[in-house]
Every structure is written in C-alpha cells, then in structure tokens.
C-alpha cells in the first residue's frame, strides 16, 4: 500500500496507485544503467575486433617465423592499419591470429628473425584487406557523448527538484481531495449496501436530483445543500458515500476532515476554497467530507479560545455551504460518529438540510448484510444465516463483515472446502471475546471456582423473568476472561424497563454470590461484573429517573465541555445533598440485587452443584444441553427462592 500523502499538484485527483507514465522510477533507472553498461561492453568488444577477422588461436611473431621456415603457411592476411594479422596453415581449417605494432612492417620483422626471401615467397598467398573503423568511431563518440549526457541529466534532475519544491510551496493551500468521474467511479452501488434502507432512500433522492433536476425544479423544490450521515463506527457511512459515488453520474470529490487542518493558520481555509472552486467548476458535483467532526467542532471551546486554524477552516466551510453565491449545484455529504460536538451553525437548515441516521442494523438488516458478505464464499449446506443474524444483536455492519471473514480464515486453517456453521459460531465468539486460550494452565481449585462462578450467572439468567436466555456456558479461557456465559436476546428491543435493568444487575451478581455461598470467599473474578452492575445502577438513577427516592429527574452531568475532559469539566447541576442521595440509592440498588441473587442461588443450591460438576466435566455447554440439564433437575425454569 502506498502511504505517501497525495501530491498537492495532482489537480485531476488521479489515483496515485496507477503506474506512472511520466518520470522514471528507481527500478527503471537501474535497468537503464545496466543497459548502458552492456552497450558499452559490446562496443568495446567490437572496437577491439578491428577488421572483423576471426580466429580460434593466437601466435607470436617467432612462431610465425618458424612456420614460414617449415613451409607450413598457406595464407597471410593483414589489415591496412597493420595491427592484426591472420595466418592460415596448410592442412588446417582454423586460422591463427597475430597482434603486432601498427607502425611496423611484418616482412622486415620476419626477415630480422631469420626468414629468407625464398621462404617468404613460398607463402601461398599474402593479401591486405581494408580495416573496418566503424566500431572504433562509435566507441570514441560514446566516450565523448555519454559523460556529457550524464552531466546534463544530473543538472536536469537538480532543476526538477527545485521546481518541485517551489510547486509544493505554492500548492500548500490546494485541496487534496480525490475526484472520481464517470470512468473512475467506485464499483460500489446501492445494491452492495444492506441493512440501511431508509438511508438509501434519502440518498437516492439526492442522486435522482442530480440526474433529473427538472422533475424537482418544476415543483419548486431545491436541492439539499448538505446531507449529514450520523451513526456509530462501523455502520457503513463511508460505504454509503462510495455507493453514492457509484450511482451518481457526476464528479465525486472525497476528502477527510483532518486533511484541512495544518499547523499554519489559513491553510485549511485555503484548501476549503480550492475544493469548492474545483467542485463548482465541474458542477453538478458531490463533495464528501469524511469525519467532519475533525474540523467542524464547536467554536470557542477549550482553554484559550480554541484552535484558530480549525475555526478559520470551519468558518470557510460555513461560508461556502451557504454564502452569497447560490445555484452552484454542489451537494456536500459528510459523516460523523460525534454529532453532539459539531458546531450549531453547521447543523442548521441551509447547510446540512438532512441528517441521515445510520444505526446498528436489526435482525432483518443483519441478515441482508450477511448475505452480501457471503457472496463469493463457499458456504456449507448447513449454514443458516438467519440463525446467525439472530444471535448477533448489536453487531454493526463492520462487525458482521469481520465475522464472515474470520469464519473463512478458520475454515482455511482447518483445511475445509467450505464454511460451516461451527466456523461462523466460533468466529462470532472470537469477535466478541477474543480467541480461545486452551494452552493456559489452570489448577483444579481455580477451575472449580470458575465453574461455580459461571454456573451462578447461568442459573440466574435462566431463572429471572426479564433476563436474556443462555446461549452458551464455558470455562475455557477466551481473551482476558477465564470463562463466560453468553446470553443473547431472542428479539431486538428498543426500550428497557426498570425490571429488566434490575434483572441484568442480579444476573451480573451471580458469579460473586456463588463464590460466597460455596467457598465463603470473594475473588477478583467478579471485577468486570461489578463495573457493569454499577454502571447500570447509576444510569437508572441519574439518566432514566428509575428511582422512587430521587423521582423523575435527570442528574446526568456528562454533557460538559468535552474539550477539557469529561471529568475535569463536569459541572453538577445538583447540590451535594443530592449527590449523597445518588450514591446511597446506587448502593441500595446494588445491595438489594446482590441479596436477591444470593437468595435465588441458595434456594437452588442443588442446581448450582449439578451445573458446576457438569462444567468441570465438559467445560462447555450449549443452550440445548443447558436447558436439558435444567429440565432434568425438576422443571424447565427453577423457581426463585425467597
């Protein structure tokens, strides 16, 4: 992956991943140098070959004189420059090569070595051929040209780097938005987005307005200037924006909110102006700002008046979205998971006219999302995606995608040809709790405490009227937990009553109560249970008004200035008297629920013993086995004691 920041001079917004067609990269330069070396070697070889005569062996001048005296030389060929002599002996098909000084005479040198005139005349043929100096000429030219070219290339590179630095300095305030047009649009469409039908309908109108504006203008309707997509992380806000880009037949500019902000004051505002100028030049167009909360936070917040650069950038966005200029046909899409911290001026009608909420999907939406991510993956016949959707309440679209991917990885590790239901179940538990830690060594005494702890949770989940049914019990460590009870609701719910909250607290206290009843001691295994129970009890008192003592009033003070830190900036809107009463009421709720948990487990001690022994034996119990054990002990739902 290329993690380099986008080139500020990339005005067309082309994908930086595409192979460059301009300047050479490092690999191309290396191959160019290797090719030049090879060419020089070939030219050097050709230059040394002179007339192009070939021979398999070489000989010296003394050896040639000896051969002539014996009368074995049948032919002598010399070149005009006299540096190369080719000698052919009688009865041999191969030639011998002789190298000598260019300015010397071969005949005189042989006579000096004792060769007579008669012996010289006995040579069958003595001839001279024209030398081919082309390779020498080329070689000499290359020796003169190549260094000159290298010097010119280095100078050009230096000037190019200087110009690039100047362009970067001049383009510092340019927008870094990526633009996709008809041929470059992402291949994601609304058909690839599941579980957000209402959001798709809202955005389909935006796409339809851009494609057929006359239908809306005829009735006096105007295009919404901005659409804000709000939702928790992983609900598909960015995916929905990519689908809009895939559906719309207009240029689509995408940028992150953090890309506007720099350490230099005024740069962000300059980039905003450049972005909207580019979008207006190609209107109708869509601008998508991901994580707009990075630049759209409330102004004037924080110590010292806030961040001047960020506030100037926000002011420029406000002006561009609803300034004096009208009829620009530029629609702004934005996404955030923190709408509570956005500036009110940004959220008013005329800037962001629509707010599209993208929440975690319900069971129907989860089923559609699972079907989308299951496409192209070999699923076993036994896989029931509807059952998987029912046992994954609270999962976001990203969680479901991760679940299917984890299941595929597990199937590959097990050398299976398709993905089965067991892999999906295991993947769900990995996503929630983490991987199993089967190699962790636990002594029998600690293992027995864990078994009673989880049995206490499971019995209370089964007994209590408003508790979720038990899906699985295990004492096999997973993640940071020594064991766990997985309880899943049968249906998705939007509202929770006080009785449901109280039953949740009682079930959370089951592990600690079981340890105290059986072992008469307390361990650290209930620390997370106590945190969860305390959080629920305090929310009942301070947020939901579910306390008879304090009445129907909200004591929640979590809406403080988040830029100073929640605890540091917390401003209580109640007196110390009520603060004490809140603490006392939370303590009362927790203590009463704990006493209730102990009473139920004490009255069903035999069930607790039997379930703990079964866990020690099997380590993991699924829902059908658990309900069978509970039914065998007297009834399908044991009665609560007390």
Short mmCIF file of N, CA and C in Angstrom, two decimals, residues 111-211:
data_model
loop_
_atom_site.label_atom_id
_atom_site.label_comp_id
_atom_site.label_asym_id
_atom_site.label_seq_id
_atom_site.Cartn_x
_atom_site.Cartn_y
_atom_site.Cartn_z
N UNK A 111 62.14 -11.03 -41.56
CA UNK A 111 63.50 -11.19 -42.06
C UNK A 111 64.51 -11.04 -40.93
N UNK A 112 64.21 -10.15 -39.97
CA UNK A 112 65.13 -9.98 -38.84
C UNK A 112 65.19 -11.24 -37.99
N UNK A 113 64.15 -12.08 -38.05
CA UNK A 113 64.11 -13.32 -37.28
C UNK A 113 64.68 -14.50 -38.08
N UNK A 114 65.28 -14.23 -39.26
CA UNK A 114 65.94 -15.30 -40.00
C UNK A 114 65.17 -15.83 -41.18
N UNK A 115 64.04 -15.25 -41.54
CA UNK A 115 63.27 -15.70 -42.71
C UNK A 115 63.93 -15.15 -43.96
N UNK A 116 64.16 -15.99 -44.93
CA UNK A 116 64.79 -15.58 -46.17
C UNK A 116 63.74 -15.15 -47.17
N UNK A 117 64.23 -14.54 -48.29
CA UNK A 117 63.31 -14.08 -49.33
C UNK A 117 62.61 -15.27 -49.97
N UNK A 118 63.34 -16.35 -50.14
CA UNK A 118 62.72 -17.52 -50.77
C UNK A 118 61.64 -18.11 -49.88
N UNK A 119 61.94 -18.15 -48.60
CA UNK A 119 60.93 -18.68 -47.66
C UNK A 119 59.69 -17.77 -47.62
N UNK A 120 59.93 -16.48 -47.68
CA UNK A 120 58.78 -15.56 -47.69
C UNK A 120 57.95 -15.73 -48.96
N UNK A 121 58.63 -15.95 -50.09
CA UNK A 121 57.91 -16.14 -51.34
C UNK A 121 57.18 -17.47 -51.39
N UNK A 122 57.59 -18.40 -50.51
CA UNK A 122 56.93 -19.72 -50.51
C UNK A 122 55.54 -19.69 -49.90
N UNK A 123 55.22 -18.59 -49.21
CA UNK A 123 53.86 -18.48 -48.64
C UNK A 123 52.87 -18.43 -49.79
N UNK A 124 51.85 -19.24 -49.70
CA UNK A 124 50.91 -19.37 -50.80
C UNK A 124 50.23 -18.07 -51.19
N UNK A 125 49.77 -17.28 -50.24
CA UNK A 125 49.01 -16.06 -50.55
C UNK A 125 49.27 -15.04 -49.46
N UNK A 126 49.62 -13.83 -49.89
CA UNK A 126 49.80 -12.71 -48.96
C UNK A 126 48.93 -11.57 -49.46
N UNK A 127 47.94 -11.18 -48.63
CA UNK A 127 46.99 -10.14 -49.07
C UNK A 127 46.75 -9.15 -47.94
N UNK A 128 46.17 -8.03 -48.33
CA UNK A 128 45.83 -6.97 -47.38
C UNK A 128 44.37 -6.59 -47.57
N UNK A 129 43.59 -6.46 -46.46
CA UNK A 129 42.18 -6.08 -46.52
C UNK A 129 41.99 -4.73 -45.83
N UNK A 130 40.88 -4.07 -46.18
CA UNK A 130 40.56 -2.76 -45.61
C UNK A 130 40.05 -2.93 -44.18
N UNK A 131 40.54 -2.13 -43.25
CA UNK A 131 40.09 -2.19 -41.85
C UNK A 131 38.73 -1.51 -41.70
N UNK A 132 37.87 -2.10 -40.83
CA UNK A 132 36.55 -1.52 -40.51
C UNK A 132 36.68 -0.71 -39.23
N UNK A 133 36.75 0.63 -39.38
CA UNK A 133 36.92 1.51 -38.22
C UNK A 133 35.60 2.05 -37.67
N UNK A 134 34.48 1.46 -38.12
CA UNK A 134 33.18 1.98 -37.66
C UNK A 134 33.01 1.82 -36.15
N UNK A 135 33.34 0.63 -35.66
CA UNK A 135 33.15 0.39 -34.22
C UNK A 135 34.06 1.28 -33.39
N UNK A 136 35.28 1.51 -33.88
CA UNK A 136 36.18 2.41 -33.16
C UNK A 136 35.62 3.82 -33.11
N UNK A 137 35.04 4.24 -34.26
CA UNK A 137 34.46 5.58 -34.31
C UNK A 137 33.29 5.70 -33.34
N UNK A 138 32.44 4.68 -33.35
CA UNK A 138 31.29 4.71 -32.43
C UNK A 138 31.75 4.71 -30.98
N UNK A 139 32.76 3.90 -30.71
CA UNK A 139 33.26 3.82 -29.33
C UNK A 139 33.81 5.18 -28.88
N UNK A 140 34.55 5.82 -29.76
CA UNK A 140 35.11 7.12 -29.40
C UNK A 140 34.02 8.17 -29.21
N UNK A 141 32.98 8.10 -30.09
CA UNK A 141 31.87 9.03 -29.92
C UNK A 141 31.14 8.81 -28.60
N UNK A 142 30.95 7.53 -28.22
CA UNK A 142 30.27 7.24 -26.96
C UNK A 142 31.08 7.74 -25.78
N UNK A 143 32.40 7.61 -25.87
CA UNK A 143 33.24 8.12 -24.78
C UNK A 143 33.09 9.63 -24.62
N UNK A 144 32.77 10.31 -25.70
CA UNK A 144 32.61 11.76 -25.62
C UNK A 144 31.19 12.17 -25.26
N UNK A 145 30.19 11.39 -25.74
CA UNK A 145 28.79 11.79 -25.57
C UNK A 145 28.23 11.39 -24.21
N UNK A 146 28.54 10.15 -23.76
CA UNK A 146 27.92 9.66 -22.53
C UNK A 146 28.23 10.53 -21.31
N UNK A 147 29.46 10.90 -21.07
CA UNK A 147 29.70 11.80 -19.92
C UNK A 147 28.93 13.11 -20.03
N UNK A 148 28.83 13.64 -21.27
CA UNK A 148 28.07 14.89 -21.45
C UNK A 148 26.60 14.69 -21.11
N UNK A 149 26.03 13.55 -21.57
CA UNK A 149 24.62 13.27 -21.27
C UNK A 149 24.40 13.10 -19.77
N UNK A 150 25.33 12.43 -19.08
CA UNK A 150 25.19 12.26 -17.64
C UNK A 150 25.20 13.60 -16.91
N UNK A 151 26.08 14.49 -17.34
CA UNK A 151 26.14 15.81 -16.70
C UNK A 151 24.84 16.57 -16.95
N UNK A 152 24.32 16.50 -18.18
CA UNK A 152 23.05 17.18 -18.50
C UNK A 152 21.90 16.59 -17.68
N UNK A 153 21.90 15.24 -17.53
CA UNK A 153 20.82 14.59 -16.77
C UNK A 153 20.84 15.01 -15.30
N UNK A 154 22.03 15.05 -14.71
CA UNK A 154 22.13 15.47 -13.31
C UNK A 154 21.67 16.92 -13.13
N UNK A 155 22.03 17.79 -14.06
CA UNK A 155 21.57 19.18 -13.98
C UNK A 155 20.06 19.28 -14.11
N UNK A 156 19.50 18.46 -15.02
CA UNK A 156 18.03 18.47 -15.19
C UNK A 156 17.32 17.99 -13.94
N UNK A 157 17.89 16.95 -13.29
CA UNK A 157 17.29 16.45 -12.05
C UNK A 157 17.34 17.51 -10.96
N UNK A 158 18.43 18.21 -10.85
CA UNK A 158 18.54 19.25 -9.84
C UNK A 158 17.52 20.35 -10.08
N UNK A 159 17.36 20.77 -11.33
CA UNK A 159 16.39 21.82 -11.63
C UNK A 159 14.96 21.33 -11.40
N UNK A 160 14.74 20.05 -11.69
CA UNK A 160 13.39 19.50 -11.49
C UNK A 160 13.02 19.45 -10.01
N UNK A 161 14.00 19.06 -9.16
CA UNK A 161 13.73 19.03 -7.72
C UNK A 161 13.47 20.43 -7.18
N UNK A 162 14.22 21.39 -7.66
CA UNK A 162 13.99 22.76 -7.22
C UNK A 162 12.60 23.23 -7.62
N UNK A 163 12.19 22.90 -8.85
CA UNK A 163 10.86 23.30 -9.31
C UNK A 163 9.77 22.59 -8.53
N UNK A 164 10.00 21.30 -8.20
CA UNK A 164 9.00 20.56 -7.42
C UNK A 164 8.82 21.18 -6.04
N UNK A 165 9.93 21.59 -5.43
CA UNK A 165 9.83 22.24 -4.12
C UNK A 165 9.09 23.56 -4.22
N UNK A 166 9.32 24.29 -5.29
CA UNK A 166 8.60 25.53 -5.48
C UNK A 166 7.11 25.28 -5.68
N UNK A 167 6.77 24.25 -6.48
CA UNK A 167 5.36 23.91 -6.69
C UNK A 167 4.69 23.49 -5.40
N UNK A 168 5.44 22.73 -4.57
CA UNK A 168 4.88 22.29 -3.30
C UNK A 168 4.62 23.48 -2.38
N UNK A 169 5.55 24.42 -2.38
CA UNK A 169 5.34 25.61 -1.56
C UNK A 169 4.17 26.43 -2.06
N UNK A 170 4.05 26.56 -3.39
CA UNK A 170 2.95 27.34 -3.95
C UNK A 170 1.63 26.60 -3.83
N UNK A 171 1.67 25.24 -3.84
CA UNK A 171 0.44 24.45 -3.76
C UNK A 171 0.10 23.99 -2.37
N UNK A 172 0.67 24.63 -1.35
CA UNK A 172 0.42 24.21 0.02
C UNK A 172 -1.05 24.39 0.41
N UNK A 173 -1.67 25.40 -0.17
CA UNK A 173 -3.06 25.66 0.17
C UNK A 173 -4.05 25.02 -0.76
N UNK A 174 -3.59 24.15 -1.65
CA UNK A 174 -4.50 23.47 -2.57
C UNK A 174 -5.18 22.29 -1.88
N UNK A 175 -6.37 22.00 -2.32
CA UNK A 175 -7.12 20.89 -1.75
C UNK A 175 -6.52 19.56 -2.17
N UNK A 176 -6.55 18.60 -1.23
CA UNK A 176 -6.04 17.26 -1.52
C UNK A 176 -7.16 16.26 -1.77
N UNK A 177 -8.30 16.75 -2.19
CA UNK A 177 -9.44 15.87 -2.42
C UNK A 177 -9.20 14.97 -3.61
N UNK A 178 -9.67 13.71 -3.48
CA UNK A 178 -9.64 12.77 -4.60
C UNK A 178 -10.94 12.93 -5.39
N UNK A 179 -10.84 12.95 -6.69
CA UNK A 179 -12.02 13.12 -7.53
C UNK A 179 -12.18 11.88 -8.40
N UNK A 180 -13.42 11.41 -8.50
CA UNK A 180 -13.74 10.29 -9.38
C UNK A 180 -14.82 10.73 -10.34
N UNK A 181 -14.58 10.43 -11.61
CA UNK A 181 -15.54 10.79 -12.65
C UNK A 181 -16.18 9.52 -13.20
N UNK A 182 -16.83 9.64 -14.35
CA UNK A 182 -17.61 8.51 -14.87
C UNK A 182 -16.79 7.24 -14.98
N UNK A 183 -15.60 7.34 -15.57
CA UNK A 183 -14.79 6.14 -15.78
C UNK A 183 -14.03 5.72 -14.54
N UNK A 184 -13.97 6.61 -13.53
CA UNK A 184 -13.16 6.32 -12.36
C UNK A 184 -14.01 6.08 -11.12
N UNK A 185 -15.34 6.05 -11.25
CA UNK A 185 -16.19 5.91 -10.08
C UNK A 185 -16.00 4.54 -9.44
N UNK A 186 -16.13 4.45 -8.11
CA UNK A 186 -16.03 3.15 -7.45
C UNK A 186 -17.13 2.22 -7.94
N UNK A 187 -16.86 0.94 -7.91
CA UNK A 187 -17.81 -0.05 -8.40
C UNK A 187 -18.83 -0.44 -7.34
N UNK A 188 -18.92 0.32 -6.25
CA UNK A 188 -19.90 0.06 -5.20
C UNK A 188 -21.17 0.83 -5.53
N UNK A 189 -22.31 0.15 -5.47
CA UNK A 189 -23.60 0.78 -5.71
C UNK A 189 -24.51 0.53 -4.52
N UNK A 190 -25.74 1.07 -4.61
CA UNK A 190 -26.70 0.88 -3.52
C UNK A 190 -27.05 -0.60 -3.33
N UNK A 191 -26.89 -1.40 -4.38
CA UNK A 191 -27.17 -2.83 -4.25
C UNK A 191 -26.18 -3.53 -3.32
N UNK A 192 -25.02 -2.93 -3.13
CA UNK A 192 -24.00 -3.52 -2.26
C UNK A 192 -24.12 -3.06 -0.81
N UNK A 193 -25.07 -2.18 -0.53
CA UNK A 193 -25.29 -1.68 0.82
C UNK A 193 -26.57 -2.29 1.35
N UNK A 194 -26.48 -3.00 2.46
CA UNK A 194 -27.64 -3.66 3.04
C UNK A 194 -27.84 -3.18 4.46
N UNK A 195 -29.07 -3.34 4.94
CA UNK A 195 -29.38 -3.01 6.32
C UNK A 195 -29.56 -1.54 6.60
N UNK A 196 -29.67 -0.69 5.57
CA UNK A 196 -29.87 0.75 5.77
C UNK A 196 -30.80 1.26 4.68
N UNK A 197 -32.00 0.71 4.64
CA UNK A 197 -32.94 1.05 3.57
C UNK A 197 -33.37 2.51 3.64
N UNK A 198 -33.64 3.03 4.85
CA UNK A 198 -34.08 4.41 4.97
C UNK A 198 -32.99 5.38 4.51
N UNK A 199 -31.74 5.10 4.88
CA UNK A 199 -30.64 5.96 4.46
C UNK A 199 -30.47 5.92 2.94
N UNK A 200 -30.65 4.76 2.36
CA UNK A 200 -30.54 4.66 0.90
C UNK A 200 -31.62 5.48 0.21
N UNK A 201 -32.83 5.45 0.75
CA UNK A 201 -33.91 6.22 0.13
C UNK A 201 -33.61 7.71 0.17
N UNK A 202 -33.07 8.19 1.31
CA UNK A 202 -32.74 9.61 1.42
C UNK A 202 -31.68 10.00 0.39
N UNK A 203 -30.67 9.16 0.24
CA UNK A 203 -29.58 9.50 -0.67
C UNK A 203 -29.94 9.23 -2.12
N UNK A 204 -30.88 8.32 -2.35
CA UNK A 204 -31.34 8.11 -3.73
C UNK A 204 -31.99 9.37 -4.28
N UNK A 205 -32.68 10.11 -3.42
CA UNK A 205 -33.29 11.35 -3.88
C UNK A 205 -32.23 12.36 -4.30
N UNK A 206 -31.10 12.39 -3.57
CA UNK A 206 -30.02 13.30 -3.94
C UNK A 206 -29.45 12.92 -5.30
N UNK A 207 -29.21 11.63 -5.51
CA UNK A 207 -28.69 11.17 -6.80
C UNK A 207 -29.69 11.45 -7.91
N UNK A 208 -30.98 11.22 -7.62
CA UNK A 208 -32.01 11.46 -8.64
C UNK A 208 -32.11 12.94 -8.99
N UNK A 209 -31.94 13.80 -7.99
CA UNK A 209 -31.99 15.23 -8.27
C UNK A 209 -30.85 15.65 -9.19
N UNK A 210 -29.68 15.09 -8.98
CA UNK A 210 -28.55 15.43 -9.83
C UNK A 210 -28.72 14.91 -11.25
N UNK A 211 -29.40 13.77 -11.38
CA UNK A 211 -29.61 13.19 -12.71
C UNK A 211 -30.78 13.85 -13.44
#
